[in-house]
Coordinates of C-alpha atoms in Angstrom, one line a residue:
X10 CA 131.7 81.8 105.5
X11 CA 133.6 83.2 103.0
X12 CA 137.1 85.1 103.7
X13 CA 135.7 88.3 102.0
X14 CA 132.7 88.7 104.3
X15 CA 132.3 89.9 107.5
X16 CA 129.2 88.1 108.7
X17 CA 129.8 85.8 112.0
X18 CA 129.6 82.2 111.7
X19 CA 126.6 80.3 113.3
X20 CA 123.1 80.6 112.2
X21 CA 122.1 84.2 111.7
X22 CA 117.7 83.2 110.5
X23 CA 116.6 84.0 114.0
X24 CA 117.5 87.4 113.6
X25 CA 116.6 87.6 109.9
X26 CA 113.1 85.9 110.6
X27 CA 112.8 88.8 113.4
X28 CA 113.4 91.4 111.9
X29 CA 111.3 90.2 108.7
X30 CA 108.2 90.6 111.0
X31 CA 108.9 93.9 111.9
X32 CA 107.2 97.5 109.8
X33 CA 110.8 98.1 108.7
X34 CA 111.4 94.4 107.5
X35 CA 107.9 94.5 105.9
X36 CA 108.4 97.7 104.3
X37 CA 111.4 96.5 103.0
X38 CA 110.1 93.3 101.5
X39 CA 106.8 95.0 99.8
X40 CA 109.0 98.0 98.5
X41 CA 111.3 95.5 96.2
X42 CA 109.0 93.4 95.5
X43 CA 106.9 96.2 93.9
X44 CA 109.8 97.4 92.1
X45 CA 110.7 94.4 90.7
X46 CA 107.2 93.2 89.7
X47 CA 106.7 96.5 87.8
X48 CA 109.8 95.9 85.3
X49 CA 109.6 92.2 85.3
X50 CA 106.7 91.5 82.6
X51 CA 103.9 89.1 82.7
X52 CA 104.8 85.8 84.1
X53 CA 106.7 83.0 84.0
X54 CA 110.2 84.5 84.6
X55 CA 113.2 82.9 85.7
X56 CA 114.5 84.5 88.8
X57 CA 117.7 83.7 90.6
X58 CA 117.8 85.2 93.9
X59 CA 121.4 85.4 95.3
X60 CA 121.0 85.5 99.0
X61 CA 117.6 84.6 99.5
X62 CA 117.6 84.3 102.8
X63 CA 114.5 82.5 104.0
X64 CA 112.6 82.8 101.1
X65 CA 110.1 85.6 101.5
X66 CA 111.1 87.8 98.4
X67 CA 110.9 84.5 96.2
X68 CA 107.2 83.7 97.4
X69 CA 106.2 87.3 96.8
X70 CA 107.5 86.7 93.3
X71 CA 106.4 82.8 92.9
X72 CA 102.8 84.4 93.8
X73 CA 103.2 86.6 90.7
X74 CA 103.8 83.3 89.2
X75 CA 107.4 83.6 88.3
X76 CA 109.6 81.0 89.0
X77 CA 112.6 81.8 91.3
X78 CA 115.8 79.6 92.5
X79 CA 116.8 80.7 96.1
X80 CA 121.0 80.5 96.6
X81 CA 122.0 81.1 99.6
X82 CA 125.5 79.6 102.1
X83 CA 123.3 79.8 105.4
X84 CA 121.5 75.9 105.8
X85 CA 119.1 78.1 108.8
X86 CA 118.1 80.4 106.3
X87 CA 117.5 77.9 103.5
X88 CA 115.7 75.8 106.2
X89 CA 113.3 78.5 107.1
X90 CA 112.3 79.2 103.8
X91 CA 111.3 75.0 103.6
X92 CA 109.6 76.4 106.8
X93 CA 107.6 79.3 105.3
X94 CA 107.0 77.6 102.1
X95 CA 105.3 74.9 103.1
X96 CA 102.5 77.6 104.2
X97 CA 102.2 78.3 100.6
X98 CA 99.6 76.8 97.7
X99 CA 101.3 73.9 96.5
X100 CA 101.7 76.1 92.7
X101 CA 103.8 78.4 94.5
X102 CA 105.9 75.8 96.4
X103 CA 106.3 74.5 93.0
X104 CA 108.0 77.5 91.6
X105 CA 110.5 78.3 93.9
X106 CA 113.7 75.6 94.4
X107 CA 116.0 75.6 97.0
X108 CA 120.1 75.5 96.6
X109 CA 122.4 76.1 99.4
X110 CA 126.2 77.7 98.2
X111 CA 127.7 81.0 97.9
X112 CA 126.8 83.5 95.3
X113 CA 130.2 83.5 93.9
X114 CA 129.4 80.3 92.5
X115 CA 126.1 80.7 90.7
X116 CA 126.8 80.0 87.5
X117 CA 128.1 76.3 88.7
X118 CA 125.3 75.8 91.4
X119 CA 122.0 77.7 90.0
X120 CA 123.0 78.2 86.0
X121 CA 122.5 81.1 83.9
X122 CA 120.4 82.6 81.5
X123 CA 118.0 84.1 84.2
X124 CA 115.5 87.0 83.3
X125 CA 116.6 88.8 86.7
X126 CA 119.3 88.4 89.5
X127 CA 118.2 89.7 92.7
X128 CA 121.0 90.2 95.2
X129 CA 119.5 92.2 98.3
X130 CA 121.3 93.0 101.2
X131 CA 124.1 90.9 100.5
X132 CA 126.9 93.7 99.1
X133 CA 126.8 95.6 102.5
X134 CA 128.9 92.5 104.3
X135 CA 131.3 91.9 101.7
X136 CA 135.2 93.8 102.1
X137 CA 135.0 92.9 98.3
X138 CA 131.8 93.1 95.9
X139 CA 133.0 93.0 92.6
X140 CA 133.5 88.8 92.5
X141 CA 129.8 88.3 93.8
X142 CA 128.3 91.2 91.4
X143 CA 130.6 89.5 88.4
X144 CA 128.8 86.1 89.3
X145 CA 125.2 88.1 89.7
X146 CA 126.1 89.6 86.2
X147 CA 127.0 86.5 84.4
X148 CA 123.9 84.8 85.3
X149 CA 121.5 87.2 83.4
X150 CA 120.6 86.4 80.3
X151 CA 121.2 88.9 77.7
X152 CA 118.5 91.4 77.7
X153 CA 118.3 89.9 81.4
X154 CA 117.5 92.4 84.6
X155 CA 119.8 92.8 87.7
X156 CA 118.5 94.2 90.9
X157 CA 120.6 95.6 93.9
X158 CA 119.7 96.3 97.2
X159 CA 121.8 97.4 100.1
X160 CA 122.7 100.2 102.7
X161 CA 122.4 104.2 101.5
X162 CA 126.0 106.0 102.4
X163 CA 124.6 109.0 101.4
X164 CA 122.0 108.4 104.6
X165 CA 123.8 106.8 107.3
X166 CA 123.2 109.6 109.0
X167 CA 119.4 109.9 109.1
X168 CA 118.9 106.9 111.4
X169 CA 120.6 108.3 114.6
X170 CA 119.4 111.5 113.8
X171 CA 115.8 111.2 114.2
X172 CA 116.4 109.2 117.1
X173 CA 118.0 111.8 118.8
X174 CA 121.5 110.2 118.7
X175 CA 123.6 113.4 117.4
X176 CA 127.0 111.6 118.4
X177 CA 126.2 108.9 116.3
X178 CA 124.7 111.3 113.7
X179 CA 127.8 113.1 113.5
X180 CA 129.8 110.6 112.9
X181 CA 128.0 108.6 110.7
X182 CA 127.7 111.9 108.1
X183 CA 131.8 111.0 107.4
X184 CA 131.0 106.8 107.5
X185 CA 131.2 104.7 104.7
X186 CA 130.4 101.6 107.2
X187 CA 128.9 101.1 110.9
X188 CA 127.7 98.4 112.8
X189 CA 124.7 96.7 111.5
X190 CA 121.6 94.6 113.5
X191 CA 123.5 91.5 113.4
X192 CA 126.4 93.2 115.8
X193 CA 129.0 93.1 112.7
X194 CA 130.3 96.1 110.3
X195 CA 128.3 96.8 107.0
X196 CA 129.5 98.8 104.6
X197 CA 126.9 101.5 103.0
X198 CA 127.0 102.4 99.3
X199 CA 125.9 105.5 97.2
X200 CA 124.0 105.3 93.8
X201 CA 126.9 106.4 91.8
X202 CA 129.2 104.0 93.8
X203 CA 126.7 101.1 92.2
X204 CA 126.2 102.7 88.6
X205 CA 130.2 102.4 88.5
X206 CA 130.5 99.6 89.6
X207 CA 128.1 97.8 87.0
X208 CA 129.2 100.1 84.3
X209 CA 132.6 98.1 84.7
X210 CA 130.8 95.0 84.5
X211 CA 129.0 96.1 81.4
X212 CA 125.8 96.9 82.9
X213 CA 123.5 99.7 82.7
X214 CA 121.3 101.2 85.3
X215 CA 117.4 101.6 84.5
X216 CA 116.0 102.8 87.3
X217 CA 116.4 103.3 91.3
X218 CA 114.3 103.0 94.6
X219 CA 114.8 104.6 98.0
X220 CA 113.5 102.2 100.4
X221 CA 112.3 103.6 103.7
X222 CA 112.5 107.4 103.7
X223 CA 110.4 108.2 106.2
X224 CA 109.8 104.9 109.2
X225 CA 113.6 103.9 109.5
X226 CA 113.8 105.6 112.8
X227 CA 110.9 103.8 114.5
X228 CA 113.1 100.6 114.9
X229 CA 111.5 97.2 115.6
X230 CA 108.1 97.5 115.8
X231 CA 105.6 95.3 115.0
X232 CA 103.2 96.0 111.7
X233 CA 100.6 98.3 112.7
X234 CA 97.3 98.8 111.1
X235 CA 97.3 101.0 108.2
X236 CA 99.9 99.1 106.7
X237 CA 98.8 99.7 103.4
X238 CA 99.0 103.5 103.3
X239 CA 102.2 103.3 105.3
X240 CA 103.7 101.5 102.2
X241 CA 101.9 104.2 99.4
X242 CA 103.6 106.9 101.3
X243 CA 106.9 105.2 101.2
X244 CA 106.5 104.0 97.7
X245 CA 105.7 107.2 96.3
X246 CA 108.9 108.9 98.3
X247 CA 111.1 106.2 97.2
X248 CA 110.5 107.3 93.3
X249 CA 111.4 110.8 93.4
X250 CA 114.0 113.0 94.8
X251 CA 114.4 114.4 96.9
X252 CA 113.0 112.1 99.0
X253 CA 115.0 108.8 97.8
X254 CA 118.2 110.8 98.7
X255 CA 118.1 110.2 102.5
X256 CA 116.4 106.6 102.3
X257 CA 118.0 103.9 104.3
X258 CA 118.8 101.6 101.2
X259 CA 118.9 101.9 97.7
X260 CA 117.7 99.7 95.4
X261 CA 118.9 99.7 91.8
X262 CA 117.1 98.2 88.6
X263 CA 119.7 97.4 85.9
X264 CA 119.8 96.0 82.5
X265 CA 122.6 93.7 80.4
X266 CA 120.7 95.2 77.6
X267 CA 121.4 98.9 79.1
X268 CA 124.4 101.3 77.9
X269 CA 126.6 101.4 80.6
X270 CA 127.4 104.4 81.3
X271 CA 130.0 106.1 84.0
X272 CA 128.0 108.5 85.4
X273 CA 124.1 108.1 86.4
X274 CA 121.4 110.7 85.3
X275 CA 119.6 112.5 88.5
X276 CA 116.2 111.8 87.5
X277 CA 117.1 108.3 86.6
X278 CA 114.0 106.5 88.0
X279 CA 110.7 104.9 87.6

């Protein structure tokens, strides 16, 4: 692992796979993927996704028939994406490739001139997030779309909270990090903390999600029926305020084509 992240060493896909199969890892996987598949147009797209983990944003997206490069350092994540791809149609296999290697390094490992850069719940482990979000910038094409996922600092609080956990809840309302699902510290961030920081890198924001406004505190349980109107519900939450405000992640559409700005409009969203 790199000296700028906090994750552990050993294989962390167990967990990942886990908690992938859960309503909140399901929620979390449908809400992006509808995101992105309502700016990214038609098909045929070249998506890098930095951090791919094992693979099950890239086949939602390689079903829309875009075509989509997974990087990620982890070879057990990498080799449980071989695992859940080879459940796919063989056209969708065929759009998605493989490379293991840290995000810092895209431009050497994947290339560049890629319609959209995904890098989802990668930013919350990193001490440091400007070199990975300068290697996620620089390979977009121009015109190209970035998208950002991680942790909601302006939420940490929520969690706790509605489980009853007013210690925590207390504490986490002056956090900036906490201890994540994986046992390590994650840092949170806040929309403006992401506008700035891809305003510096000449970026500028288009639109922004909250993901999970109102199931984050029903931890690990499995998906129940009524899946689908569990996902409208949070869908519709996640594009307005206030409701997006007190999500558990924030997810961030930007554009190299965009005027970076400093600040970032309230009502900038879908």
């Amino acid at each position: 692992m790199s000296a700028n992240t906090w994750l552990p060493d050993g294989d962390l896909s167990a967990a990942y796979a886990r908690h992938g199969a859960t309503l909140r890892g399901a929620l979390r996987h449908a809400l992006v993927a509808r995101a992105l598949l309502a700016h990214l147009p038609g098909q045929g797209q070249r998506v890098l996704d930095v951090g791919g983990g094992d693979g099950h944003q890239a086949a939602q997206l390689a079903r829309a028939g875009h075509r989509v490069s997974v990087l990620d350092p982890d070879a057990g994540m990498l080799e449980r994406a071989r695992q859940r791809l080879a459940g796919e149609p063989e056209p969708v296999r065929a759009r998605i490739t493989l490379i293991e290697g840290r995000g810092e390094d895209a431009a050497e490992l994947a290339g560049g001139d890629f319609d959209l850069v995904c890098c989802h719940g990668v930013l919350m482990y990193l001490e440091d997030p400007v070199p990975l979000l300068t290697a996620v910038v620089a390979a977009a094409r121009p015109g190209g779309l970035i998208s950002v996922l991680t942790k909601n600092a302006d939420a940490l609080a929520m969690r706790p909270a509605l489980e009853g956990r007013w210690a925590d809840a207390l504490e986490m309302m002056r956090a900036r990090t906490e201890v994540g699902n994986l046992g390590v510290r994650t840092r949170a961030h806040t929309v403006a903390d992401l506008h700035e920081l891809l305003s510096d890198l000449g970026v500028g924001v288009v639109a922004w999600y909250g993901v999970r406004v109102f199931t984050d505190h029903l931890g690990e349980i499995p998906v129940p029926e009524g899946f689908d109107q569990i996902l409208q519900a949070e869908w519709e939450a996640g594009r307005c305020d206030p409701y997006r405000g007190v999500a558990r992640m924030i997810h961030l559409i930007a554009s190299t084509a965009a005027p970076a700005a400093k600040t970032i409009e309230k009502d900038a969203g879908a």
